[in-house]
PDB file of C-alpha atoms and ligand atoms in Angstrom:
ATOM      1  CA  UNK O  70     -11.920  16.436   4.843  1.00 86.00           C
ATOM      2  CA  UNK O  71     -10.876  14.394   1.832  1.00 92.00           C
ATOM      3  CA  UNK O  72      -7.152  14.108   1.082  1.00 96.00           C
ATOM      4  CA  UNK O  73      -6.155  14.738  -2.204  1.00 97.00           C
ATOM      5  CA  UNK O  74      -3.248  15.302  -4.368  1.00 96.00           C
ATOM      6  CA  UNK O  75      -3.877  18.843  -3.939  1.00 95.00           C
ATOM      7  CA  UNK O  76      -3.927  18.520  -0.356  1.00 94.00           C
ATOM      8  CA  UNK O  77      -0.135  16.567  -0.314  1.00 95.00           C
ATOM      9  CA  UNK O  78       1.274  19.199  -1.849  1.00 92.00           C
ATOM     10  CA  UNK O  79       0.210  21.993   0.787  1.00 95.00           C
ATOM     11  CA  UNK O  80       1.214  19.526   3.565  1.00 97.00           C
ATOM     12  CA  UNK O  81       4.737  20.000   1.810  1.00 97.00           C
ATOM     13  CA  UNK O  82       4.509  23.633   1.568  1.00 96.00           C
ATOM     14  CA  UNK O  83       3.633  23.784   5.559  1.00 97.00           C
ATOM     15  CA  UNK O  84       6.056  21.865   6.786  1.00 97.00           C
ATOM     16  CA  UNK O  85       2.875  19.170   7.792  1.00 98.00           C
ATOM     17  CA  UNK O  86       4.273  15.124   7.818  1.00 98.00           C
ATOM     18  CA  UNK O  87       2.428  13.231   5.468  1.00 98.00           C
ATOM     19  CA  UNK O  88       1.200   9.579   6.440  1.00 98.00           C
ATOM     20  CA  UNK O  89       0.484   6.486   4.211  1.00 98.00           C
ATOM     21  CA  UNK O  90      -0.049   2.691   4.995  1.00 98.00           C
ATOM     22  CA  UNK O  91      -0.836  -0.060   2.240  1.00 98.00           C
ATOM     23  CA  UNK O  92      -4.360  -1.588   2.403  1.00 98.00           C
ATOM     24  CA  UNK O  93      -6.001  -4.084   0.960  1.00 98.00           C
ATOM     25  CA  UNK O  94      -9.625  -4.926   2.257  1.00 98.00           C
ATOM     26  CA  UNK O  95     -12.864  -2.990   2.994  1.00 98.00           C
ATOM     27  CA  UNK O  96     -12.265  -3.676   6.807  1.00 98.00           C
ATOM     28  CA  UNK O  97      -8.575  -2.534   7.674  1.00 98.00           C
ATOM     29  CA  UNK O  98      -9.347   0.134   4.738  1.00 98.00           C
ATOM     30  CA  UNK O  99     -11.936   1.725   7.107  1.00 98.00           C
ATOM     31  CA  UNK O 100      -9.494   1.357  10.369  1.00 98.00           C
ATOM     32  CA  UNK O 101      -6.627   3.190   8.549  1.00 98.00           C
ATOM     33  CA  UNK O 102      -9.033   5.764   7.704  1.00 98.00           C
ATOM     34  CA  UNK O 103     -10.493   6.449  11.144  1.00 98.00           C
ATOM     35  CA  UNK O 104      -7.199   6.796  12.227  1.00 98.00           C
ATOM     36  CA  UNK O 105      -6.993   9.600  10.472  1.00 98.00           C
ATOM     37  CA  UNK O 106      -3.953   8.437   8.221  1.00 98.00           C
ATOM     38  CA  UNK O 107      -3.545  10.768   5.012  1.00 98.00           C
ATOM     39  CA  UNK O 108      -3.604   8.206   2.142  1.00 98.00           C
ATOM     40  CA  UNK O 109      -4.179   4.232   1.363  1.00 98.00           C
ATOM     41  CA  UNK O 110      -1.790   2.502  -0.727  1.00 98.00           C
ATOM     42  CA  UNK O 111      -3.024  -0.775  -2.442  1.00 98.00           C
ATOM     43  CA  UNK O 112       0.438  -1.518  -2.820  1.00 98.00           C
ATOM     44  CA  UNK O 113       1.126  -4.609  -5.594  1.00 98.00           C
ATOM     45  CA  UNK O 114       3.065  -5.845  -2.296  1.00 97.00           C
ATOM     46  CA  UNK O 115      -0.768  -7.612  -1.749  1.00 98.00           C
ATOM     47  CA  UNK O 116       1.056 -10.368  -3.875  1.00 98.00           C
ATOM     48  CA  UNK O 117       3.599 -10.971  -1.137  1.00 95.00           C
ATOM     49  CA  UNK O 118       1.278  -9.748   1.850  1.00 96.00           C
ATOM     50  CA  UNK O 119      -1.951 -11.184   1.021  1.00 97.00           C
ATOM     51  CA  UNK O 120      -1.384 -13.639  -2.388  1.00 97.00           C
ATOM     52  CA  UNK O 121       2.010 -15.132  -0.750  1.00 96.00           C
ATOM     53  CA  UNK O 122       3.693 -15.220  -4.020  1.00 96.00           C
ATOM     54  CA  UNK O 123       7.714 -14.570  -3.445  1.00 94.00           C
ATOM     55  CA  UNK O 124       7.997 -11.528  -5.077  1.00 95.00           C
ATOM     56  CA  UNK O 125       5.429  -8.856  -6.453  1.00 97.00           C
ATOM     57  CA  UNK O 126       5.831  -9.507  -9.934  1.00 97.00           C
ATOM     58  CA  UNK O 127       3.337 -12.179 -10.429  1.00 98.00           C
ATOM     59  CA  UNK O 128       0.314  -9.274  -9.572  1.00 98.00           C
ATOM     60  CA  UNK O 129      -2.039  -8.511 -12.468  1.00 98.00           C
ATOM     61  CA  UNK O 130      -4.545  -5.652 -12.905  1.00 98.00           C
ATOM     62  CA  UNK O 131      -7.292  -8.165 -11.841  1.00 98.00           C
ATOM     63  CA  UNK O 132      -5.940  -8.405  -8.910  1.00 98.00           C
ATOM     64  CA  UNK O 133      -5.253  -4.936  -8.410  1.00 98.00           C
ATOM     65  CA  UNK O 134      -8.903  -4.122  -9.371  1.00 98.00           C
ATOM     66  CA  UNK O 135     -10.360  -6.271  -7.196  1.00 98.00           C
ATOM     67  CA  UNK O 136      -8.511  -4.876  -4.081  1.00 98.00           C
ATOM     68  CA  UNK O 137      -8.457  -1.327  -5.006  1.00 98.00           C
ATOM     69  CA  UNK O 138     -12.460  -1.622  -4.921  1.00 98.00           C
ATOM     70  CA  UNK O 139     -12.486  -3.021  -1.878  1.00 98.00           C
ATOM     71  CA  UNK O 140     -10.587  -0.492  -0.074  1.00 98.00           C
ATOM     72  CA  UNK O 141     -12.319   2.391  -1.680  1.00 98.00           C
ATOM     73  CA  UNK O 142     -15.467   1.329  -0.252  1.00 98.00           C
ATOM     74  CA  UNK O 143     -14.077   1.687   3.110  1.00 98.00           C
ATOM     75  CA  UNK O 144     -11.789   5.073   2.790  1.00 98.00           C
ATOM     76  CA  UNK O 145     -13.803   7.982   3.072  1.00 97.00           C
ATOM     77  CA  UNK O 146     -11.379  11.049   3.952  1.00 97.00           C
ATOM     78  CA  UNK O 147      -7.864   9.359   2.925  1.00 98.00           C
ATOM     79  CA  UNK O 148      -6.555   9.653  -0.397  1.00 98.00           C
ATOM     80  CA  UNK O 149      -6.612   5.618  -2.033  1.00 98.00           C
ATOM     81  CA  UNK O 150      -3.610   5.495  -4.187  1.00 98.00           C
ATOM     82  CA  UNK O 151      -3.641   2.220  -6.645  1.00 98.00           C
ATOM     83  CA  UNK O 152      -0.107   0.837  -7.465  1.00 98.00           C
ATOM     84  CA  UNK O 153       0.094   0.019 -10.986  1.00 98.00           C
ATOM     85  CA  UNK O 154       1.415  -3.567 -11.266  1.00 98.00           C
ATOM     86  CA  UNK O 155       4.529  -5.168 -13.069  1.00 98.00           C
ATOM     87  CA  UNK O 156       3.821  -5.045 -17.434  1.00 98.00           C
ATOM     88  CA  UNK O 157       0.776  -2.217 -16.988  1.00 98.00           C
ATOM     89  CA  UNK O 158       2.751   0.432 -17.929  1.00 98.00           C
ATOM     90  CA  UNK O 159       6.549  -0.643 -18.700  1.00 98.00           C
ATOM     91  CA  UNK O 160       4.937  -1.969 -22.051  1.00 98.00           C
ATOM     92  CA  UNK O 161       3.695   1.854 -23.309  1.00 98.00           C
ATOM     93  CA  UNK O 162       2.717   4.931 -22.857  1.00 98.00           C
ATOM     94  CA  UNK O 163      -0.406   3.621 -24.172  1.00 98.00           C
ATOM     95  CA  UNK O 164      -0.626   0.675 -21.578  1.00 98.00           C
ATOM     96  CA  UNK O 165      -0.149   2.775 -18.896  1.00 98.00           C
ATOM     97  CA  UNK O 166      -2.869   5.210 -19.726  1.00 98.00           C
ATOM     98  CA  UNK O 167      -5.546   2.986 -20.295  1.00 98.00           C
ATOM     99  CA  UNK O 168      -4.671   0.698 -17.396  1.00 98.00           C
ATOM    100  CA  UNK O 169      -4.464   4.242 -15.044  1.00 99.00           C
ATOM    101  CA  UNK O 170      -7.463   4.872 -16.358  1.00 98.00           C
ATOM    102  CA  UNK O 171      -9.140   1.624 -15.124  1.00 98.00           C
ATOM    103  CA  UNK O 172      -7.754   1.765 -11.479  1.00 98.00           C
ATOM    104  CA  UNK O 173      -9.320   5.426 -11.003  1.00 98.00           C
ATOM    105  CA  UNK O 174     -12.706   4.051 -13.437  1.00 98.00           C
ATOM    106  CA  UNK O 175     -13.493   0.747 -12.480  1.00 98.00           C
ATOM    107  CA  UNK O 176     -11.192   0.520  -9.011  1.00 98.00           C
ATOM    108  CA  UNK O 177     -11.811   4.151  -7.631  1.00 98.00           C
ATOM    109  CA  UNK O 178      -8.891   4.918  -6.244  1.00 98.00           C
ATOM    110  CA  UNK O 179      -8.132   8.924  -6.763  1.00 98.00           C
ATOM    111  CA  UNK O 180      -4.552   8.170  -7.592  1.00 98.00           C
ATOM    112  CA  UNK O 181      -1.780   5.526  -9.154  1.00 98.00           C
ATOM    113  CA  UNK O 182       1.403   4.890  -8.364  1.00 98.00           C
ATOM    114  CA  UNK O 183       4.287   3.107 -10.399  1.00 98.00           C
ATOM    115  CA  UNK O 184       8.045   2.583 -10.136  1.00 98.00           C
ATOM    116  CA  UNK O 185      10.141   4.101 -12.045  1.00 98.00           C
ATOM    117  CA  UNK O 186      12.472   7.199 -12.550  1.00 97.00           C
ATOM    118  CA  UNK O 187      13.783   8.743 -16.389  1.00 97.00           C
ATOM    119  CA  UNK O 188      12.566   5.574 -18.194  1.00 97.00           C
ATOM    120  CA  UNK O 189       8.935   6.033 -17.312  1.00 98.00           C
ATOM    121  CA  UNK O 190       8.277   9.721 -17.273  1.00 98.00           C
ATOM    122  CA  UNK O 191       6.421   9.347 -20.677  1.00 98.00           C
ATOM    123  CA  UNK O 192       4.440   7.587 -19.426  1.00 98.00           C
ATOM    124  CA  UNK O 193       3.863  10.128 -16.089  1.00 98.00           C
ATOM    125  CA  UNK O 194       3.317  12.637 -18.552  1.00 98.00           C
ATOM    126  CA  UNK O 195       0.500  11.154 -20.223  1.00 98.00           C
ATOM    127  CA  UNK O 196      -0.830   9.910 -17.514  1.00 98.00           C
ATOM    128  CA  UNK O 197      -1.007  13.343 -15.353  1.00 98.00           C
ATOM    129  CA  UNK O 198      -1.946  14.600 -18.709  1.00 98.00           C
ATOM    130  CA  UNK O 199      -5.484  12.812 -18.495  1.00 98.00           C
ATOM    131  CA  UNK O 200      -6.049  14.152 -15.242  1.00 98.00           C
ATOM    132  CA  UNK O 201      -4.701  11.269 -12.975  1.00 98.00           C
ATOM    133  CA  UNK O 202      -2.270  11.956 -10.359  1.00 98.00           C
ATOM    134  CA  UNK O 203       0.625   9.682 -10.044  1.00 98.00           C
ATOM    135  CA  UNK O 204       2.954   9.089  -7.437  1.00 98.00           C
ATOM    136  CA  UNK O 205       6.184   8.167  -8.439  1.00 98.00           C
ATOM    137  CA  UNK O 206       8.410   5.496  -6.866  1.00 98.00           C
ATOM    138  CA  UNK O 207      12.104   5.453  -7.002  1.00 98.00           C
ATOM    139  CA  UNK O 208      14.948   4.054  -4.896  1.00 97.00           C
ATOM    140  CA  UNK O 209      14.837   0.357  -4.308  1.00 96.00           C
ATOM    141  CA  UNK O 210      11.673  -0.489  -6.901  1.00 97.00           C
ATOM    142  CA  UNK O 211      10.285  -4.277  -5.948  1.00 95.00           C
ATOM    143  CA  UNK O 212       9.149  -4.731  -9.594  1.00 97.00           C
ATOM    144  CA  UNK O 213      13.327  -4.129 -11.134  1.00 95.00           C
ATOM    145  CA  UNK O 214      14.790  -6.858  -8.796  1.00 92.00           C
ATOM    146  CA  UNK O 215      15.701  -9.399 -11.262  1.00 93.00           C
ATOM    147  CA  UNK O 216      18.207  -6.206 -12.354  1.00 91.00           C
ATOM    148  CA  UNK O 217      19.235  -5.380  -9.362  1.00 89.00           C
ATOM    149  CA  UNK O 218      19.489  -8.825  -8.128  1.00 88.00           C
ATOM    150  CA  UNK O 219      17.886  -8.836  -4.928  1.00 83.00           C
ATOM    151  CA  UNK O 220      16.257  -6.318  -1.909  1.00 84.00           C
ATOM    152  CA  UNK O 221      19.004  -4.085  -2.117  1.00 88.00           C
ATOM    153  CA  UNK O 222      20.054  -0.382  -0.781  1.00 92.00           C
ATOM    154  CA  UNK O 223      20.286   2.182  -3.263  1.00 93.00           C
ATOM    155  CA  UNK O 224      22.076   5.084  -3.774  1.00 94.00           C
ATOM    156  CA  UNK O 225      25.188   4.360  -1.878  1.00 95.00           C
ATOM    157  CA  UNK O 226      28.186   5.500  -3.978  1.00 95.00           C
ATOM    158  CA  UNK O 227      28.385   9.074  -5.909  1.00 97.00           C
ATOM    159  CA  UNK O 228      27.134   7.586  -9.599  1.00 97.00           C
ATOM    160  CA  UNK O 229      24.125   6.166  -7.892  1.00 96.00           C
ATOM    161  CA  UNK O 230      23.235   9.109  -5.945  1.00 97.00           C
ATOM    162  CA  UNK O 231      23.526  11.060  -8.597  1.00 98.00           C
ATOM    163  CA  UNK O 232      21.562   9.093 -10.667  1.00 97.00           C
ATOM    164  CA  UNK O 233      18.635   8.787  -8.138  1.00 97.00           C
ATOM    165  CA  UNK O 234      18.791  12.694  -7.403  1.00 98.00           C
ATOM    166  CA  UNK O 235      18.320  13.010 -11.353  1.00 98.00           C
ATOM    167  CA  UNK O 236      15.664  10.624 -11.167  1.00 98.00           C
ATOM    168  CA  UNK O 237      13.730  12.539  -8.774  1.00 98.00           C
ATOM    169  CA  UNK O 238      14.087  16.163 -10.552  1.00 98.00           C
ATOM    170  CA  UNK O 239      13.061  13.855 -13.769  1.00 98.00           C
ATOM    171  CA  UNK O 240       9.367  12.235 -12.100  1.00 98.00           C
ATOM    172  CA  UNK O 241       8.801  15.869 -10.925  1.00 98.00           C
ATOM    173  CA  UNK O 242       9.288  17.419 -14.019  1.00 98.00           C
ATOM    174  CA  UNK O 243       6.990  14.900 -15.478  1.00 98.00           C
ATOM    175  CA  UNK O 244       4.098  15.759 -13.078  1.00 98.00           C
ATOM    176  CA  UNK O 245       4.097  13.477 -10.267  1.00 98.00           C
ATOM    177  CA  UNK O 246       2.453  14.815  -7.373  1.00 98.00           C
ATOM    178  CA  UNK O 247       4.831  12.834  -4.637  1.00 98.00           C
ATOM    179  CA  UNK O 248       7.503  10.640  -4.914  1.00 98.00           C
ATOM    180  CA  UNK O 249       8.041   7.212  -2.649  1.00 98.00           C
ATOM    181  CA  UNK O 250      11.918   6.850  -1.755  1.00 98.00           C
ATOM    182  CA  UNK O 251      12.516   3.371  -0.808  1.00 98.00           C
ATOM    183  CA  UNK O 252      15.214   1.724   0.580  1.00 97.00           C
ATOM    184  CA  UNK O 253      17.608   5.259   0.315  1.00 97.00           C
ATOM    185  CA  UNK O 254      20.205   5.902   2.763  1.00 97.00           C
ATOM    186  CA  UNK O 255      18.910   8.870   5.358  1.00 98.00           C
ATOM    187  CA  UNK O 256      21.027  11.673   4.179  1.00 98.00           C
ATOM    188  CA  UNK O 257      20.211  11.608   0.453  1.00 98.00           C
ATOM    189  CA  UNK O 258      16.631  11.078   1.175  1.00 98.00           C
ATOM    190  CA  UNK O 259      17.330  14.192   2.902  1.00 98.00           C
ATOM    191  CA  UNK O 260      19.146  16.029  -0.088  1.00 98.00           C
ATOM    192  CA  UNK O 261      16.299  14.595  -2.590  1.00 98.00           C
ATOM    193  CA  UNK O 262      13.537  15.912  -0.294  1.00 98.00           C
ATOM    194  CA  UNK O 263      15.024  19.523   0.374  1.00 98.00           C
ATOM    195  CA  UNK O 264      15.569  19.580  -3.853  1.00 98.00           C
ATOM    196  CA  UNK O 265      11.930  19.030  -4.698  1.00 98.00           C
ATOM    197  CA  UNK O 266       8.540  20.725  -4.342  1.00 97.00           C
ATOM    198  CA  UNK O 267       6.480  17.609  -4.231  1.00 98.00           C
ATOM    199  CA  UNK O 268       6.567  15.194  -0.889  1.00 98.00           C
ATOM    200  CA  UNK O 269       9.067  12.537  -0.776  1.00 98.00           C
ATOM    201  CA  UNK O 270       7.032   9.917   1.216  1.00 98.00           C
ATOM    202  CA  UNK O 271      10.010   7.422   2.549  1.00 98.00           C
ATOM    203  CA  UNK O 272      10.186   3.243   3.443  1.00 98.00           C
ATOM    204  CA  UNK O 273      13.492   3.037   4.583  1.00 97.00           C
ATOM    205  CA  UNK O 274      14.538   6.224   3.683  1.00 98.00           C
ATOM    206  CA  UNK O 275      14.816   8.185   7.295  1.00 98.00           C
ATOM    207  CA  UNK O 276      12.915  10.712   8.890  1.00 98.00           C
ATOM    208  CA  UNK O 277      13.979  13.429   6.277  1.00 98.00           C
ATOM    209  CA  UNK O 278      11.233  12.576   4.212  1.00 98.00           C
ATOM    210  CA  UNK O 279       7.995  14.966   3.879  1.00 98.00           C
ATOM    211  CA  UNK O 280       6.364  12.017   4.960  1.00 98.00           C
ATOM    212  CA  UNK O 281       6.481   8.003   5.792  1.00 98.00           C
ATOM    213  CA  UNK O 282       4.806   4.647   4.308  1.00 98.00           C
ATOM    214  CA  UNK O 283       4.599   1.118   5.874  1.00 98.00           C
ATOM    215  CA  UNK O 284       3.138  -2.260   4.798  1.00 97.00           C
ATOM    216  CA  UNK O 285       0.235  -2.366   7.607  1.00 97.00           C
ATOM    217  CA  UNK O 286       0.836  -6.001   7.784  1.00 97.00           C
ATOM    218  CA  UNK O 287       4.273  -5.410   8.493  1.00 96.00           C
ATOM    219  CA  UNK O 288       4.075  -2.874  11.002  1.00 97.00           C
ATOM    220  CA  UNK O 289       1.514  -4.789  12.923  1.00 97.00           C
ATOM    221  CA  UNK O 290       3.865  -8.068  13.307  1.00 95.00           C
ATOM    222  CA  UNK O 291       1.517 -10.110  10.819  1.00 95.00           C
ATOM    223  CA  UNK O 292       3.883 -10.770   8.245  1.00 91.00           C
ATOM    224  CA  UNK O 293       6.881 -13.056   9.164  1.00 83.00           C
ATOM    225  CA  UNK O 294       7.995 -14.390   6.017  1.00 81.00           C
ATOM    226  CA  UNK O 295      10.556 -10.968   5.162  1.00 77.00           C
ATOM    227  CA  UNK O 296      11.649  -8.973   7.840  1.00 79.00           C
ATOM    228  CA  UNK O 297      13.698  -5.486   6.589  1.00 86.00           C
ATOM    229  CA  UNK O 298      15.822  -3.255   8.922  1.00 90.00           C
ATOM    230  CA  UNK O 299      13.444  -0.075   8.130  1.00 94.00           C
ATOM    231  CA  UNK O 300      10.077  -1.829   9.801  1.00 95.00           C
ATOM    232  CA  UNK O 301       9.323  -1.129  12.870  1.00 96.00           C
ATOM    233  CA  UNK O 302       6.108  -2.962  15.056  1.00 95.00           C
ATOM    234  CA  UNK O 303       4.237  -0.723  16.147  1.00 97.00           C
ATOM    235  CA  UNK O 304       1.369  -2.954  17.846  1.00 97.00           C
ATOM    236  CA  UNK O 305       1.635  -7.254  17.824  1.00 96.00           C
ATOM    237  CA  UNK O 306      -1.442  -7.566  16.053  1.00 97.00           C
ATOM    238  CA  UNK O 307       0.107 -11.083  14.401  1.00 96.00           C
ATOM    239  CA  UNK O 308       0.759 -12.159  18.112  1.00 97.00           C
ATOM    240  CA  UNK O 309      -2.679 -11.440  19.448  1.00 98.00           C
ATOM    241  CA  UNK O 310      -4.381 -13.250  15.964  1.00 98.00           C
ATOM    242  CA  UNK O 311      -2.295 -16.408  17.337  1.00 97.00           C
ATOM    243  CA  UNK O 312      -3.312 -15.984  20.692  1.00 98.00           C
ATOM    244  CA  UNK O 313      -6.959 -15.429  19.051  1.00 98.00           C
ATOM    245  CA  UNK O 314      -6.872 -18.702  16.941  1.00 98.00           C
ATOM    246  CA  UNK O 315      -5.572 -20.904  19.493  1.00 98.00           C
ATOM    247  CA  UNK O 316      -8.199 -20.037  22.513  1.00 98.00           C
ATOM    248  CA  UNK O 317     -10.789 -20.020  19.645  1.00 98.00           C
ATOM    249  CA  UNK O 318      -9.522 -23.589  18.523  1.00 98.00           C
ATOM    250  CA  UNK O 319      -9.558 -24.625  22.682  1.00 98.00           C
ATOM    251  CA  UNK O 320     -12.842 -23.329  23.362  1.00 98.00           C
ATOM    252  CA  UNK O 321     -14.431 -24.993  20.285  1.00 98.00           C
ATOM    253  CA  UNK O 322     -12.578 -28.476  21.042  1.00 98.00           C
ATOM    254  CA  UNK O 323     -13.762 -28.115  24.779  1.00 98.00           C
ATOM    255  CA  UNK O 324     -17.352 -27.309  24.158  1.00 97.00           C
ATOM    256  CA  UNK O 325     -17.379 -23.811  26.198  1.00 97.00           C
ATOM    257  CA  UNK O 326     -17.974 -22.011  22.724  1.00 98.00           C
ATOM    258  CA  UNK O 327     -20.709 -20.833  21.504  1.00 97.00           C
ATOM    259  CA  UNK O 328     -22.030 -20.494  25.223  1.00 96.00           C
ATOM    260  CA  UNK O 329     -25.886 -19.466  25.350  1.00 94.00           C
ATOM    261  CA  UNK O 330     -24.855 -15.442  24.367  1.00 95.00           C
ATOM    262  CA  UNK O 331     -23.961 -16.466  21.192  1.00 96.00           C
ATOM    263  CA  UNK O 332     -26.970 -18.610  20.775  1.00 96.00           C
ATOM    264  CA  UNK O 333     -29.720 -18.279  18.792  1.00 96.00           C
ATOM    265  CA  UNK O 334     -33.382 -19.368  20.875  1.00 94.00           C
ATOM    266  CA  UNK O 335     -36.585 -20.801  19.754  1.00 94.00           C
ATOM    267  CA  UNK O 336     -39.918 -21.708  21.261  1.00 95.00           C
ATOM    268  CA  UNK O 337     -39.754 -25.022  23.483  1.00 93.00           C
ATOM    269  CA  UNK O 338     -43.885 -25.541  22.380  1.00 95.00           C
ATOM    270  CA  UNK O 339     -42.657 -25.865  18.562  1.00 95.00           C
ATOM    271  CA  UNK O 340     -39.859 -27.384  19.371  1.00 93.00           C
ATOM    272  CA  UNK O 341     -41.792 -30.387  21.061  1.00 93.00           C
ATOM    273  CA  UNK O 342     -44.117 -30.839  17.673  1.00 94.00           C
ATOM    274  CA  UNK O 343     -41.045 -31.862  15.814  1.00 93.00           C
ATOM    275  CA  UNK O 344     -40.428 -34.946  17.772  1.00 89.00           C
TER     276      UNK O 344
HETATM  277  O1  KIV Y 500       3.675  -2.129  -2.941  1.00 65.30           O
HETATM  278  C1  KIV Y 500       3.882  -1.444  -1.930  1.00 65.30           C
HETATM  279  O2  KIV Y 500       3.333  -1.669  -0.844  1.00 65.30           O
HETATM  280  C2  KIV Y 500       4.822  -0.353  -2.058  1.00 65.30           C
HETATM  281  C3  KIV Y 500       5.298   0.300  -0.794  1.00 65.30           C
HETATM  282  C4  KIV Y 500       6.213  -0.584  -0.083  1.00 65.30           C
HETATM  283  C5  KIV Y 500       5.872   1.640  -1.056  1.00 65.30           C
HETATM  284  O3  KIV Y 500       5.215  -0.015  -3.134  1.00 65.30           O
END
């Protein structure tokens, strides 16, 4: 059965844990998705993950287009959620409608997601308003480092927890249908999730949350470059690509691959009339 906003909301209601991994390709699209995993994020980390820029900032709508496609083709039951990159939606409430609109029109995804708490619920509104569902994203947001001046935990003293409690009511209020808490210490992830009806789906926010989220890449060892304390490895994919490459390279350089199985045959007769 197809995932839906609808359908994150009654997991909520029943008590059911929610599941989400970033994709970004037709091919692990398709594995998430047979593994029965609620919902697809094409996360704007693809700029760090799959572009190898520092930071996800550099990500444009092109680039989220082109993935978001991609991974629609190959999610049939789970819900493909398109992150809405850095200066689609900050800009207006305008911007952020039409450039919604595109991911859902020309990307297919079924939802959007952008980062944000009090600041952007105009734009949530409008956006929910023409019938897209948006998943909000508060806590540590990649796109507002330069302000808060590096990967950072938030909500650690009183003001702040306040202030990210507030911002949760606030992206509710506005209509989004689940909220991301990233990078939130356990016990107000907790506090946050037992204060609103819609999920809280959680990267480094405990197990509190109505549900979880990982960078697939992450989570299956193949991204070195920035390792946080919330990521676990759940299988050494990266390790067994190495291992891959290097008998691959071996085999080539020693002339035992392609054996005759992965050869192609012809007719010896015709063969001989070419000489
Ligand atoms: O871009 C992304 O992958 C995200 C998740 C880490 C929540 O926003």
């Amino acid at each position: 059965m197809k995932n839906t906003a609808v359908t994150f909301k009654q997991a909520k209601e029943k008590g059911e844990k929610l599941t989400m991994l970033t994709a970004y390709d037709y091919s692990t699209a398709k594995l998430v998705d047979e593994a029965g995993i609620h919902s697809i994020l094409v996360g704007d980390s693809l700029g760090m993950v799959c572009l190898g820029y520092e930071d996800t900032l550099p990500v444009t709508m092109e680039d989220m287009l082109h993935h978001t496609k991609a991974v629609a083709r190959g999610a049939k039951n789970t819900l493909v959620i398109a992150d809405m990159p850095f200066m689609s939606y900050q800009t207006s409430v305008y911007d952020a409608v039409v450039n919604a609109g595109r991911l859902i029109k020309e990307g297919h995804a079924q939802a959007v997601k952008l980062e944000g708490g009090k600041e952007v619920c105009p734009q949530i509104e409008a956006i929910v308003r023409a019938s897209i569902p948006v998943c909000a994203h508060i806590g540590l947001t990649p796109q507002s480092i330069h302000a808060f001046g590096g990967f950072k935990v938030q909500g650690k003293g009183e003001e702040a927890a306040r202030r990210l409690l507030k911002e949760a009511k606030a992206v509710e209020e506005a209509g989004a249908f689940a909220v991301v808490l990233e990078c939130v210490p356990e016990a107000l992830a907790s506090l946050i999730t037992r204060q609103v009806s819609i999920p809280t789906i959680g990267i480094g926010a405990g197990a509190g949350c109505d549900g979880q989220v990982l960078v697939y890449q992450d989570m299956l060892g193949m991204y070195a470059d920035f390792a946080p304390k919330f990521v676990k490895v759940f299988a050494n994919v990266g390790e067994e690509m190495r291992k891959g490459f290097a008998a691959y390279k071996k085999e080539v350089e020693e002339g035992t691959f392609p054996s005759k199985e992965h050869t192609f045959r012809m007719d010896e007769s015709i063969l001989e009339k070419l000489y």
